[in-house]
Amino acid sequence: MLDSIPSFSRLVAELAKFPGIGNKTAARLAFHILRSQESEALALADAICDLKKKIRFCSICHHITESDPCPLCTDPARDEQVVCVVEEPQDLISIERSRSFHGRYHVLHGALSPLDGVGPDELHMHDLVERLKEGRINEVILATNFSVEGEATALYLARLIKPLGIRVTRPAHGIPMGSDIEYVDEATVHRAVSGRQEL
Amino acid sequence: MQLEKLTLRNFRNIEATEFRPHPVFNIFYGSNAQGKTNLLESIYLLGSLKNFRSARNDELITHGETAATIIGCTRQNDVGHEIRLDINKEGKQARLDGKVINRPESYLSCLRPVVFAPEVVGLIKGPPAGRRQLVDRAVFQADAGYLENVQTYSRQLKQRNRLLKTGGQVEQVETWSSELARTGARIRYARAAYLERLIPRLLDSYRNICGEKETISLNYRAAGKGITELEQELLDEYGRQLEQELRYQMTLCGPHRDDIEFMVDGRPLRNFGSQGQQRSFILAFKTAQALDLQQLHGEPPLLLLDDLTGELDKRRQERFYQFLLNLKTQVFITATDIRPLHDGGIKEGYFIRVKEGNLHNDKS
């Protein structure tokens, strides 16, 4: 039925490419755009183009940025002796939102996964080591995911970094804040109890 | 652990049936190839999401149909659940109380079936994989955290094997070796701890239920070692094998290649045991497993016994029926002839004649 309205079906098809968006949701979004003011539709289109035109990856930490180097890498208030390594830009944003960390970052853009053909050369690992060799950094926090691949990536990096005489740490993991122990899965409780801390 | 209702649709030769089992004894009897074992298979599959005989999905579906369904109403410590397994050619989907499961632990705790079948006896003489599976399934039923370790290990193993196949650099392989050693040590430790707990019961069952005189045991390389020691041991193993592994392009050692040796009077049962000893050993293993689960969860597991009369001689059968009468758990038994069961004291329960996939319930 949509075939008879090519401009509409084209938009639906484009929207349906988004993660988490199926054909039905795509059609709903398309109807929403159709009903909105032309200025709003243009603003959306412009925002998308602007993003693609302006956003680059920082040549130092590889986070998304409009200016290179990125504000996180140039901010003099941040501690340049500590660098936090994450898999994806989203992870960096999560840590920033927590306001728990005030050092520099390094985004790998993935994790080691031979099954997906991802080795050290496919990730931003070599230039991390180059950054470390400059000598200003004395601690690396390996904040890769706690998945099979994330753990292996952390271990690989730890072995690469430790010989440089730099302290390597990994965030603690265990029971999430605000959750009842009762509802947490056994494996997590097990890890949390064995990694307990003195009060 | 109780199965209060079983509903089958298009499962093998059973087109549609609904059955309310007896709380203790349920005996499926009739000639061969009528569907008796299919009933046990459906209960085992429903309760454990695994099969005790190998079968592709399309073999589980009635010929000419597209999907099979098994539904069970269970009761455990006074809590009722509905578990449901849908099977089509592409795969299986399990639901607990109508909801698709994403973590299997609570689903799998509903029935915890333990099976004794000719296929299981065959594992003693077969390759190590079968014995590993026998022990792994037992460990998993007793220790829910075990599954996560096994899943992690298998993912790490796939990654490492792919790396070896694609000629990855040694530093990378070594990283995966360390990861494998960490998870692998936990697997070996859990297996050894389970076996250590099981062996006294196993020996007891072998002598008292099976009426045998020999001393039996289970040999496993990790017995008596701590996790740290096991991890170091695995790291050394991977280190020693590395050259060969690079040549063969696969991981050649680790818990996924271990054997668990079944021993009678200090000799491996697979080489020296008689048929009778092998059957007694497996029966003792299964009863020890059932008693262990009873102690762990406060209730004995569901027992599925396939072709007992064909597998055990009269003397062993009678002792075993006495054990079942004392255990008072829900039991499902298949038999071609019900007289030996009657003679063994099993008189109360449902005796169900199975003919061409249909159930004929004569209460007694």
Coordinates of C-alpha atoms in Angstrom, one line a residue:
Chain A
M1 CA 0.0 0.0 0.0
L2 CA 2.9 2.3 0.8
D3 CA 4.4 1.7 -2.7
S4 CA 1.9 4.1 -4.1
I5 CA 3.4 7.0 -2.0
P6 CA 7.1 6.7 -2.8
S7 CA 8.2 9.7 -0.8
F8 CA 6.6 8.3 2.3
S9 CA 7.8 4.8 1.9
R10 CA 11.3 6.1 1.3
L11 CA 11.4 7.8 4.7
V12 CA 9.9 4.8 6.4
A13 CA 12.6 2.6 4.8
E14 CA 15.4 5.0 6.0
L15 CA 14.0 5.2 9.5
A16 CA 13.6 1.4 9.7
K17 CA 17.4 1.1 9.4
F18 CA 17.9 2.5 12.9
P19 CA 18.7 0.1 15.7
G20 CA 15.6 -0.8 17.7
I21 CA 13.2 0.6 15.1
G22 CA 11.0 -1.8 13.1
N23 CA 8.7 -1.0 10.2
K24 CA 5.7 -0.1 12.4
T25 CA 7.7 2.3 14.6
A26 CA 9.3 3.8 11.4
A27 CA 5.8 4.4 9.9
R28 CA 4.7 6.1 13.2
L29 CA 7.7 8.4 13.2
A30 CA 7.2 9.2 9.5
F31 CA 3.5 10.1 10.2
H32 CA 4.7 12.3 13.1
I33 CA 7.1 14.1 10.7
L34 CA 4.4 14.5 8.1
R35 CA 2.0 16.1 10.6
S36 CA 4.7 18.5 12.1
Q37 CA 5.4 22.0 10.9
E38 CA 7.7 22.2 7.9
S39 CA 10.2 24.2 10.0
E40 CA 10.5 21.4 12.5
A41 CA 11.1 18.8 9.7
L42 CA 13.8 21.0 8.3
A43 CA 15.3 21.5 11.7
L44 CA 15.6 17.7 12.1
A45 CA 17.1 17.3 8.6
D46 CA 19.5 20.1 9.4
A47 CA 20.5 18.6 12.7
I48 CA 21.3 15.3 11.0
C49 CA 23.4 17.0 8.3
D50 CA 25.1 19.2 10.9
L51 CA 26.1 16.2 12.9
K52 CA 27.6 14.5 10.0
K53 CA 29.4 17.6 8.8
K54 CA 30.9 18.6 12.2
I55 CA 31.5 15.5 14.2
R56 CA 34.9 14.0 14.0
F57 CA 37.0 11.7 16.2
C58 CA 39.5 13.3 18.4
S59 CA 43.0 12.5 17.2
I60 CA 44.2 11.9 20.8
C61 CA 41.5 10.0 22.6
H62 CA 39.2 9.0 19.6
H63 CA 36.1 10.3 21.3
I64 CA 33.5 12.1 19.1
T65 CA 34.2 15.8 18.9
E66 CA 33.6 19.0 16.9
S67 CA 37.1 20.4 17.6
D68 CA 40.3 18.4 17.4
P69 CA 41.7 17.8 19.9
C70 CA 38.5 17.4 21.9
P71 CA 37.6 19.6 25.0
L72 CA 38.3 16.6 27.3
C73 CA 41.9 16.3 26.0
T74 CA 42.6 20.1 26.2
D75 CA 40.8 21.0 29.5
P76 CA 43.7 22.1 31.8
A77 CA 41.5 21.3 34.8
R78 CA 41.5 17.6 34.1
D79 CA 44.1 15.3 35.6
E80 CA 46.4 14.2 32.8
Q81 CA 48.2 11.6 34.9
V82 CA 45.2 9.2 34.8
V83 CA 43.7 7.8 31.6
C84 CA 40.5 5.8 31.5
V85 CA 40.2 3.3 28.6
V86 CA 36.7 2.5 27.3
E87 CA 35.3 0.4 24.4
E88 CA 32.8 2.9 22.9
P89 CA 32.0 6.7 23.1
Q90 CA 28.8 5.8 24.9
D91 CA 30.8 4.3 27.7
L92 CA 32.8 7.5 28.1
I93 CA 29.6 9.5 28.2
S94 CA 28.2 7.2 31.0
I95 CA 31.4 7.7 33.1
E96 CA 31.3 11.5 32.5
R97 CA 27.7 11.6 33.6
S98 CA 28.7 9.9 36.8
R99 CA 31.2 12.8 37.6
S100 CA 33.4 10.2 39.2
F101 CA 36.4 10.6 37.0
H102 CA 38.4 13.8 36.2
G103 CA 41.3 12.4 34.1
R104 CA 41.7 11.8 30.4
Y105 CA 40.1 9.1 28.3
H106 CA 41.0 6.7 25.5
V107 CA 38.3 5.2 23.3
L108 CA 39.2 1.9 21.7
H109 CA 36.1 1.6 19.4
G110 CA 35.5 -2.1 20.2
A111 CA 37.0 -5.0 22.0
L112 CA 39.2 -7.9 21.0
S113 CA 37.0 -10.5 19.3
P114 CA 38.6 -13.0 16.9
L115 CA 35.2 -14.3 16.0
D116 CA 34.3 -10.8 14.6
G117 CA 37.8 -10.4 13.1
V118 CA 38.7 -7.7 15.6
G119 CA 42.4 -7.8 16.7
P120 CA 44.6 -5.2 18.3
D121 CA 45.2 -3.5 14.9
E122 CA 41.5 -2.9 14.5
L123 CA 41.3 -1.0 17.8
H124 CA 43.1 2.2 18.9
M125 CA 45.6 0.3 21.0
H126 CA 49.0 1.3 19.5
D127 CA 48.4 5.0 19.9
L128 CA 47.3 4.4 23.5
V129 CA 50.7 2.8 24.1
E130 CA 52.4 5.8 22.3
R131 CA 50.4 8.2 24.6
L132 CA 51.6 6.2 27.7
K133 CA 55.2 6.3 26.5
E134 CA 55.2 10.1 26.6
G135 CA 55.6 9.6 30.4
R136 CA 53.0 11.9 31.8
I137 CA 50.5 9.2 32.7
N138 CA 51.0 7.1 35.8
E139 CA 47.7 5.2 36.0
V140 CA 45.4 3.5 33.4
I141 CA 41.9 2.5 34.4
L142 CA 40.7 -0.3 32.1
A143 CA 37.0 0.3 31.9
T144 CA 36.1 -2.2 29.1
N145 CA 32.9 -4.1 29.5
F146 CA 32.6 -7.1 31.9
S147 CA 31.9 -9.4 29.0
V148 CA 34.1 -12.2 27.7
E149 CA 35.6 -9.9 25.1
G150 CA 35.9 -6.9 27.4
E151 CA 37.7 -8.9 30.0
A152 CA 40.2 -10.3 27.5
T153 CA 40.8 -6.8 26.1
A154 CA 41.5 -5.6 29.6
L155 CA 44.0 -8.4 30.2
Y156 CA 45.7 -7.9 26.9
L157 CA 46.1 -4.2 27.6
A158 CA 47.3 -4.8 31.2
R159 CA 50.1 -7.0 29.9
L160 CA 51.0 -4.4 27.3
I161 CA 51.0 -1.5 29.8
K162 CA 52.5 -3.0 33.0
P163 CA 56.0 -3.4 31.6
L164 CA 56.0 0.4 31.1
G165 CA 55.8 0.8 34.9
I166 CA 52.4 2.3 34.9
R167 CA 49.7 1.4 37.5
V168 CA 46.8 -0.6 35.9
T169 CA 43.4 -0.7 37.6
R170 CA 40.0 -2.0 36.7
P171 CA 36.6 -0.7 38.1
A172 CA 35.0 -2.8 40.8
H173 CA 32.0 -4.9 39.9
G174 CA 29.1 -6.3 41.9
I175 CA 25.6 -5.5 43.1
P176 CA 24.0 -2.5 41.3
M177 CA 23.0 0.5 43.5
G178 CA 19.4 0.6 44.6
S179 CA 18.8 -3.1 43.9
D180 CA 17.7 -5.8 46.3
I181 CA 20.3 -8.6 46.8
E182 CA 17.3 -10.9 46.6
Y183 CA 16.8 -10.1 42.9
V184 CA 20.4 -10.1 41.8
D185 CA 21.6 -13.2 39.9
E186 CA 23.8 -15.7 41.7
A187 CA 26.9 -15.1 39.7
T188 CA 26.9 -11.4 40.5
V189 CA 26.2 -12.0 44.2
H190 CA 29.0 -14.5 44.2
R191 CA 31.4 -12.0 42.8
A192 CA 30.2 -9.3 45.1
V193 CA 30.6 -11.3 48.2
S194 CA 34.0 -12.6 47.4
G195 CA 35.1 -9.1 46.6
R196 CA 33.6 -7.6 49.8
Q197 CA 35.2 -4.6 51.5
E198 CA 35.8 -3.6 55.1
L199 CA 33.5 -0.9 56.4
Chain B
M1 CA 9.4 -31.8 42.9
Q2 CA 6.1 -32.8 41.3
L3 CA 4.7 -32.9 37.8
E4 CA 1.0 -32.4 38.3
K5 CA -0.1 -32.2 34.6
L6 CA 1.6 -33.0 31.4
T7 CA 0.2 -31.8 28.0
L8 CA 1.8 -32.9 24.7
R9 CA 0.9 -31.9 21.2
N10 CA 2.6 -33.3 18.1
F11 CA 5.5 -34.7 20.1
R12 CA 7.0 -37.6 18.1
N13 CA 4.2 -40.2 17.7
I14 CA 2.0 -38.6 20.4
E15 CA -0.4 -36.3 18.6
A16 CA -2.3 -35.0 21.6
T17 CA -2.5 -36.1 25.2
E18 CA -3.2 -34.6 28.6
F19 CA -2.1 -36.6 31.6
R20 CA -2.3 -36.0 35.4
P21 CA 0.5 -38.1 36.8
H22 CA 0.3 -40.0 40.1
P23 CA 2.3 -38.3 42.9
V24 CA 4.5 -41.3 43.2
F25 CA 4.5 -44.1 40.7
N26 CA 3.7 -43.8 37.0
I27 CA 4.3 -46.8 34.9
F28 CA 4.1 -46.7 31.1
Y29 CA 3.9 -50.1 29.8
G30 CA 3.2 -51.8 26.5
S31 CA 5.0 -53.3 23.5
N32 CA 8.1 -51.8 21.9
A33 CA 7.9 -48.8 19.6
Q34 CA 4.5 -47.5 21.0
G35 CA 5.9 -44.3 22.5
K36 CA 6.8 -45.1 26.1
T37 CA 10.2 -43.7 26.0
N38 CA 8.9 -40.7 24.1
L39 CA 6.9 -39.8 27.2
L40 CA 10.0 -39.9 29.4
E41 CA 11.9 -38.0 26.7
S42 CA 9.2 -35.2 26.7
I43 CA 9.4 -34.8 30.5
Y44 CA 13.2 -34.8 30.5
L45 CA 13.3 -32.3 27.7
L46 CA 10.7 -30.1 29.3
G47 CA 12.4 -30.1 32.7
S48 CA 16.1 -29.8 31.6
L49 CA 15.9 -28.3 28.1
K50 CA 18.3 -31.2 27.1
N51 CA 17.8 -34.6 25.7
F52 CA 19.1 -37.9 26.9
R53 CA 19.1 -39.3 23.4
S54 CA 20.3 -37.4 20.4
A55 CA 17.6 -36.0 18.2
R56 CA 17.2 -33.2 15.7
N57 CA 14.3 -30.8 16.3
D58 CA 12.4 -32.1 13.3
E59 CA 12.6 -35.6 14.7
L60 CA 10.8 -34.5 17.8
I61 CA 7.8 -33.2 15.8
T62 CA 5.1 -35.6 14.6
H63 CA 5.5 -36.4 11.0
G64 CA 3.7 -34.0 8.8
E65 CA 3.3 -31.3 11.5
T66 CA 5.3 -28.1 11.9
A67 CA 5.6 -27.7 15.6
A68 CA 5.5 -29.6 18.9
T69 CA 4.5 -28.4 22.3
I70 CA 5.2 -29.8 25.8
I71 CA 3.5 -28.1 28.8
G72 CA 3.9 -29.1 32.4
C73 CA 2.3 -27.9 35.6
T74 CA 4.8 -28.3 38.4
R75 CA 4.7 -28.0 42.1
Q76 CA 7.8 -27.4 44.2
N77 CA 7.7 -26.6 48.0
D78 CA 4.0 -25.8 47.5
V79 CA 4.6 -23.3 44.7
G80 CA 3.0 -24.1 41.3
H81 CA 4.4 -23.2 38.0
E82 CA 3.6 -23.7 34.3
I83 CA 6.6 -24.6 32.2
R84 CA 6.2 -24.8 28.4
L85 CA 8.5 -25.8 25.6
D86 CA 7.7 -25.1 22.0
I87 CA 9.7 -26.8 19.3
N88 CA 9.8 -26.1 15.7
K89 CA 12.3 -27.0 13.0
E90 CA 14.4 -23.9 13.6
G91 CA 14.6 -24.2 17.4
K92 CA 13.1 -24.4 20.8
Q93 CA 11.5 -21.8 23.0
A94 CA 10.9 -22.2 26.7
R95 CA 8.4 -20.2 28.8
L96 CA 7.9 -20.1 32.6
D97 CA 4.4 -19.0 33.6
G98 CA 3.8 -17.7 30.2
K99 CA 6.9 -15.6 30.0
V100 CA 9.8 -16.3 27.6
I101 CA 12.8 -17.0 29.8
N102 CA 16.1 -15.1 29.4
R103 CA 17.9 -16.7 32.3
P104 CA 17.3 -20.4 32.6
E105 CA 18.0 -20.9 36.3
S106 CA 14.5 -20.5 37.7
Y107 CA 12.9 -22.4 34.8
L108 CA 15.3 -25.3 35.3
S109 CA 14.6 -25.5 39.1
C110 CA 11.0 -26.5 38.4
L111 CA 11.5 -30.2 37.7
R112 CA 15.2 -31.2 37.9
P113 CA 14.6 -34.6 36.4
V114 CA 17.2 -37.4 36.8
V115 CA 17.1 -40.0 34.1
F116 CA 18.3 -43.6 34.0
A117 CA 18.2 -45.0 30.5
P118 CA 20.1 -47.5 28.3
E119 CA 21.6 -44.6 26.5
V120 CA 23.2 -43.4 29.7
V121 CA 24.7 -46.8 30.5
G122 CA 26.4 -46.7 27.1
L123 CA 28.3 -43.5 28.2
I124 CA 30.7 -45.7 30.3
K125 CA 32.3 -47.3 27.3
G126 CA 32.0 -44.3 25.0
P127 CA 34.3 -41.3 24.4
P128 CA 35.1 -38.9 27.3
A129 CA 32.6 -36.4 26.1
G130 CA 29.6 -38.5 27.3
R131 CA 31.1 -38.9 30.8
R132 CA 31.8 -35.2 31.0
Q133 CA 28.3 -34.5 30.0
L134 CA 26.9 -36.9 32.6
V135 CA 28.9 -35.2 35.3
D136 CA 28.4 -31.6 34.0
R137 CA 24.6 -32.1 34.0
A138 CA 24.7 -33.4 37.6
V139 CA 26.9 -30.5 38.7
F140 CA 24.6 -28.0 37.1
Q141 CA 21.5 -29.4 38.8
A142 CA 23.2 -28.9 42.1
D143 CA 25.0 -25.6 41.5
A144 CA 23.2 -22.9 39.5
G145 CA 26.3 -20.8 39.1
Y146 CA 28.1 -23.6 37.2
L147 CA 26.2 -22.8 34.0
E148 CA 27.5 -19.3 33.7
N149 CA 31.1 -20.6 34.0
V150 CA 30.5 -23.2 31.3
Q151 CA 28.9 -20.6 29.0
T152 CA 31.7 -18.1 29.5
Y153 CA 34.3 -20.9 29.0
S154 CA 32.7 -22.0 25.7
R155 CA 32.6 -18.4 24.4
Q156 CA 36.3 -17.9 25.4
L157 CA 37.2 -21.2 23.8
K158 CA 35.5 -20.2 20.5
Q159 CA 37.4 -16.9 20.5
R160 CA 40.7 -18.6 21.1
N161 CA 40.1 -21.3 18.5
R162 CA 39.2 -18.7 15.9
L163 CA 42.4 -16.8 16.8
L164 CA 44.5 -20.0 16.4
K165 CA 42.8 -20.6 13.0
T166 CA 43.4 -17.1 11.7
G167 CA 47.0 -17.2 12.8
G168 CA 46.8 -14.6 15.6
Q169 CA 50.0 -13.4 17.3
V170 CA 51.2 -15.3 20.4
E171 CA 50.6 -12.4 22.8
Q172 CA 46.9 -12.5 21.8
V173 CA 46.7 -16.2 22.1
E174 CA 48.3 -16.0 25.6
T175 CA 45.7 -13.5 26.7
W176 CA 42.9 -15.9 25.8
S177 CA 44.8 -18.7 27.5
S178 CA 44.8 -16.7 30.7
E179 CA 41.1 -16.0 30.4
L180 CA 40.4 -19.7 29.7
A181 CA 42.5 -20.8 32.6
R182 CA 40.6 -18.5 35.0
T183 CA 37.2 -19.8 34.0
G184 CA 38.5 -23.4 33.4
A185 CA 39.9 -23.6 36.9
R186 CA 36.5 -22.8 38.3
I187 CA 34.9 -25.5 36.1
R188 CA 37.4 -28.1 37.2
Y189 CA 37.1 -27.0 40.8
A190 CA 33.3 -27.3 40.7
R191 CA 33.4 -30.7 39.1
A192 CA 35.9 -32.0 41.6
A193 CA 34.0 -30.6 44.6
Y194 CA 30.8 -32.2 43.3
L195 CA 32.4 -35.6 42.8
E196 CA 34.1 -35.5 46.2
R197 CA 30.7 -34.9 47.8
L198 CA 29.0 -37.6 45.7
I199 CA 31.5 -40.5 46.1
P200 CA 30.5 -41.6 49.6
R201 CA 26.9 -41.7 48.5
L202 CA 27.8 -43.4 45.3
L203 CA 29.7 -46.2 47.1
D204 CA 26.9 -46.6 49.5
S205 CA 24.3 -46.9 46.7
Y206 CA 26.4 -49.3 44.8
R207 CA 26.7 -51.7 47.7
N208 CA 23.3 -51.3 49.3
I209 CA 21.0 -50.6 46.4
C210 CA 22.8 -52.5 43.7
G211 CA 24.0 -55.2 46.1
E212 CA 27.6 -55.2 44.7
K213 CA 30.7 -55.9 46.7
E214 CA 33.4 -54.0 44.9
T215 CA 34.8 -50.6 45.8
I216 CA 34.0 -48.0 43.2
S217 CA 35.2 -44.5 42.7
L218 CA 35.4 -41.6 40.2
N219 CA 38.8 -40.3 39.2
Y220 CA 39.1 -36.8 38.2
R221 CA 42.4 -34.9 37.7
A222 CA 41.3 -31.8 39.7
A223 CA 40.4 -33.7 42.9
G224 CA 41.7 -32.1 46.1
K225 CA 43.2 -29.0 44.4
G226 CA 42.4 -25.4 45.1
I227 CA 41.3 -22.9 42.5
T228 CA 44.6 -21.0 42.4
E229 CA 46.5 -24.2 42.0
L230 CA 44.2 -25.3 39.2
E231 CA 44.5 -22.0 37.4
Q232 CA 48.3 -22.2 37.4
E233 CA 48.1 -25.8 36.3
L234 CA 45.9 -24.9 33.4
L235 CA 48.2 -21.9 32.4
D236 CA 51.1 -24.3 32.4
E237 CA 49.1 -26.8 30.2
Y238 CA 48.2 -24.2 27.7
G239 CA 51.8 -23.0 27.7
R240 CA 53.2 -26.5 27.0
Q241 CA 50.7 -27.2 24.3
L242 CA 51.0 -23.8 22.5
E243 CA 53.3 -24.9 19.8
Q244 CA 51.1 -27.9 18.9
E245 CA 48.0 -25.8 19.2
L246 CA 49.4 -23.3 16.7
R247 CA 50.1 -26.2 14.3
Y248 CA 46.7 -27.8 14.7
Q249 CA 45.0 -24.5 15.0
M250 CA 42.8 -25.4 17.9
T251 CA 42.8 -25.6 21.7
L252 CA 44.0 -29.0 22.7
C253 CA 43.7 -29.1 26.5
G254 CA 41.5 -27.8 29.2
P255 CA 38.3 -28.9 31.0
H256 CA 36.5 -29.3 27.7
R257 CA 38.8 -32.3 26.9
D258 CA 38.9 -33.8 30.4
D259 CA 37.8 -37.4 31.2
I260 CA 36.2 -38.6 34.4
E261 CA 37.2 -42.2 35.0
F262 CA 34.8 -44.6 36.4
M263 CA 36.7 -47.1 38.6
V264 CA 35.9 -50.5 40.0
D265 CA 38.4 -51.8 42.6
G266 CA 41.0 -49.4 41.2
R267 CA 40.6 -50.4 37.6
P268 CA 38.8 -48.4 34.9
L269 CA 35.3 -49.7 34.4
R270 CA 35.3 -49.0 30.7
N271 CA 38.0 -51.7 30.1
F272 CA 37.3 -54.2 32.9
G273 CA 33.7 -53.9 34.0
S274 CA 31.0 -56.4 33.2
Q275 CA 27.7 -55.2 31.7
G276 CA 26.1 -55.8 35.1
Q277 CA 28.7 -53.7 36.9
Q278 CA 28.3 -50.9 34.4
R279 CA 24.6 -50.8 34.9
S280 CA 24.9 -50.9 38.6
F281 CA 27.5 -48.1 38.5
I282 CA 25.2 -45.8 36.5
L283 CA 22.2 -46.7 38.7
A284 CA 24.3 -45.9 41.8
F285 CA 25.5 -42.7 40.2
K286 CA 21.9 -41.6 39.5
T287 CA 20.6 -42.6 43.0
A288 CA 23.5 -40.8 44.6
Q289 CA 22.7 -37.8 42.5
A290 CA 19.0 -38.0 43.5
L291 CA 19.9 -38.2 47.2
D292 CA 22.3 -35.3 46.9
L293 CA 19.6 -33.1 45.3
Q294 CA 17.2 -34.1 48.0
Q295 CA 19.6 -32.9 50.6
L296 CA 20.3 -29.7 48.7
H297 CA 16.8 -28.7 47.8
G298 CA 14.8 -30.3 50.5
E299 CA 12.9 -32.4 48.0
P300 CA 14.0 -35.4 45.9
P301 CA 14.1 -34.9 42.2
L302 CA 11.8 -36.4 39.6
L303 CA 13.1 -39.8 38.5
L304 CA 12.7 -41.0 34.9
L305 CA 13.6 -44.7 34.5
D306 CA 13.7 -46.1 31.0
D307 CA 13.5 -49.9 30.5
L308 CA 14.6 -50.9 34.0
T309 CA 13.4 -54.4 33.6
G310 CA 15.5 -54.8 30.5
E311 CA 18.6 -53.2 32.1
L312 CA 18.7 -54.8 35.5
D313 CA 18.4 -58.4 36.6
K314 CA 15.8 -59.5 39.1
R315 CA 17.9 -59.2 42.2
R316 CA 19.1 -55.6 41.4
Q317 CA 15.5 -54.6 40.4
E318 CA 14.1 -55.7 43.7
R319 CA 16.6 -53.8 45.8
F320 CA 16.1 -50.8 43.6
Y321 CA 12.3 -50.9 43.9
Q322 CA 12.7 -51.0 47.7
F323 CA 14.8 -47.9 47.5
L324 CA 12.1 -46.1 45.4
L325 CA 9.4 -47.1 47.8
N326 CA 11.4 -45.5 50.6
L327 CA 12.4 -42.4 48.7
K328 CA 8.7 -41.4 48.0
T329 CA 9.5 -39.2 45.1
Q330 CA 7.6 -39.0 41.8
V331 CA 8.8 -41.6 39.4
F332 CA 8.1 -42.4 35.8
I333 CA 9.0 -45.9 34.6
T334 CA 8.7 -47.5 31.3
A335 CA 8.5 -51.3 31.0
T336 CA 7.4 -53.9 28.5
D337 CA 6.1 -56.1 31.4
I338 CA 4.7 -54.8 34.7
R339 CA 4.9 -58.1 36.6
P340 CA 8.5 -57.6 37.9
L341 CA 7.3 -54.2 39.2
H342 CA 4.3 -55.8 41.0
D343 CA 6.6 -58.5 42.4
G344 CA 9.0 -55.8 43.6
G345 CA 6.2 -54.2 45.7
I346 CA 5.2 -51.4 43.3
K347 CA 1.4 -51.8 43.4
E348 CA 0.1 -48.3 44.1
G349 CA 0.2 -45.8 41.3
Y350 CA -0.9 -45.3 37.8
F351 CA -0.3 -48.1 35.3
I352 CA -0.7 -46.6 31.9
R353 CA -0.8 -48.7 28.8
V354 CA 0.8 -47.0 25.8
K355 CA -0.4 -48.0 22.4
E356 CA 0.4 -46.2 19.1
G357 CA 1.1 -42.9 21.0
N358 CA -2.1 -43.1 23.0
L359 CA -2.4 -43.4 26.8
H360 CA -4.8 -45.8 28.4
N361 CA -5.0 -45.1 32.1
D362 CA -6.1 -48.0 34.3
K363 CA -6.0 -46.8 37.9
S364 CA -5.0 -49.4 40.4

